[in-house]
Amino acid sequence: MNDYLVMIFSFFKFGFGVLLLAGTTVLAQESEGGGDTGTKNPDVEEFHEKWSQKVLEGADRVDSFFGNERFEEDSQQTRVKVSLDYESIEGESDSLGGHVSAKISLPQLSNKWALVINGDEEGDFDEADENDIDKSLALRFNPFSDVLKSVSFDVGIRKPGDDYEVFGRARHRLTVPYENWVSRLDNKLYLHWDYGLEYDGKLDFDRGIAPLSLFRARTRLRWWEEDSECNGGFCPEQHFIIYQRMESPKHAFAYEFSTYFQTDPDDGSDDYVDKTRFRVRYRHRTSYDWLFVELRPTLTFDRKSDYSPNWSFLVRLEGIFGYQPKYETLDFGPEKYLDD
């Protein structure tokens, strides 16, 4: 079993390197302007340009609909989100809890400043623990942001461990649409007064699958200077998601397969796989544009339970106040151009 997991982890490291190389290659090709296009078919080039643009638009739509932190963080609008969760976990008592997060834009400061309450990561698909919610109050400066790239800086107070402390954060995001794919590199670096450094890096690849789906592959690498997190090592993650829209833009599904690793397992074993998770998310917008209901059945295989299957089910009622994108369509790919 251990040899098998070591082989999987070695393959993961190789795959992570390939993803980074692929992302670098795409960025290089973009920066070079695609090279000599004199011999290329202009109709094919136009099709690829429309295709990549549709994938980019589709990724934005699905992220906004599912409350993904990237979309909420990039928007320069005031937005308050209130959620109420009921969760049932096999072998544990049912729980009921709520959460409030907000981003308050300060338009008098050239729309480059915002007040951020309790972060903007809750709702992202790759949270390993639904109770791992950012508790913070920060002032954010966003000197530059558009659909392809963004830079922002935060300063405030945050609770990364047991106590609140002063922190700073720098973030850089770069998105490159290229032919059938959209690649997105997102780096966040935190500096806490006592807790130390924290790094969170993500590399996404999105592709529209006509006519109803969007595929996303995400590689994530997390590291903390504080040894109590990830046992002083690295915590890589690998996620594969298919987002499926329905005929009505009020409904959508997300099918997720995620694996969480630890380079230095906290139990001292060689089982680098910390947990594997299968999850389905069904999200429904009610007759009120600002009110959503979400269902999340989940099956988890955790090292702590010797990889025995464990079921959980979460029901979320979520209200969004302030900036709310319209969902006339949830097209995830270039469907409208396939027959051109």
Tab-separated table of N, CA, C and O in Angstrom, residues 76 78 104-114:
chain	number	residue	atom	x	y	z
A	76	GLN	N	-14.691	44.600	-8.519
A	76	GLN	CA	-14.476	45.866	-7.805
A	76	GLN	C	-15.813	46.421	-7.314
A	76	GLN	O	-16.126	47.585	-7.548
A	78	THR	N	-19.095	46.304	-4.166
A	78	THR	CA	-19.495	45.958	-2.806
A	78	THR	C	-20.372	44.711	-2.841
A	78	THR	O	-21.299	44.602	-3.641
A	104	ILE	N	-16.376	45.600	0.831
A	104	ILE	CA	-17.010	46.911	0.728
A	104	ILE	C	-16.095	47.826	-0.058
A	104	ILE	O	-15.020	48.217	0.406
A	105	SER	N	-16.511	48.152	-1.283
A	105	SER	CA	-15.709	49.012	-2.138
A	105	SER	C	-15.745	50.447	-1.622
A	105	SER	O	-16.743	50.907	-1.065
A	106	LEU	N	-14.632	51.147	-1.797
A	106	LEU	CA	-14.520	52.549	-1.378
A	106	LEU	C	-14.379	53.413	-2.625
A	106	LEU	O	-13.264	53.732	-3.064
A	107	PRO	N	-15.494	53.810	-3.241
A	107	PRO	CA	-15.448	54.493	-4.543
A	107	PRO	C	-14.780	55.856	-4.493
A	107	PRO	O	-14.291	56.342	-5.513
A	108	GLN	N	-14.762	56.495	-3.333
A	108	GLN	CA	-14.119	57.801	-3.226
A	108	GLN	C	-12.601	57.712	-3.362
A	108	GLN	O	-11.928	58.725	-3.496
A	109	LEU	N	-12.066	56.484	-3.311
A	109	LEU	CA	-10.620	56.272	-3.440
A	109	LEU	C	-10.319	55.575	-4.763
A	109	LEU	O	-9.561	54.609	-4.834
A	110	SER	N	-10.927	56.081	-5.827
A	110	SER	CA	-10.678	55.630	-7.209
A	110	SER	C	-11.000	54.158	-7.415
A	110	SER	O	-10.458	53.520	-8.324
A	111	ASN	N	-11.880	53.589	-6.566
A	111	ASN	CA	-12.284	52.186	-6.676
A	111	ASN	C	-11.098	51.227	-6.614
A	111	ASN	O	-11.176	50.098	-7.105
A	112	LYS	N	-10.005	51.657	-6.018
A	112	LYS	CA	-8.840	50.798	-5.862
A	112	LYS	C	-8.691	50.286	-4.435
A	112	LYS	O	-7.814	49.479	-4.148
A	113	TRP	N	-9.546	50.765	-3.541
A	113	TRP	CA	-9.480	50.371	-2.142
A	113	TRP	C	-10.792	49.717	-1.737
A	113	TRP	O	-11.859	50.064	-2.235
A	114	ALA	N	-10.692	48.761	-0.810
A	114	ALA	CA	-11.892	48.080	-0.325
A	114	ALA	C	-11.640	47.576	1.088
A	114	ALA	O	-10.492	47.307	1.487
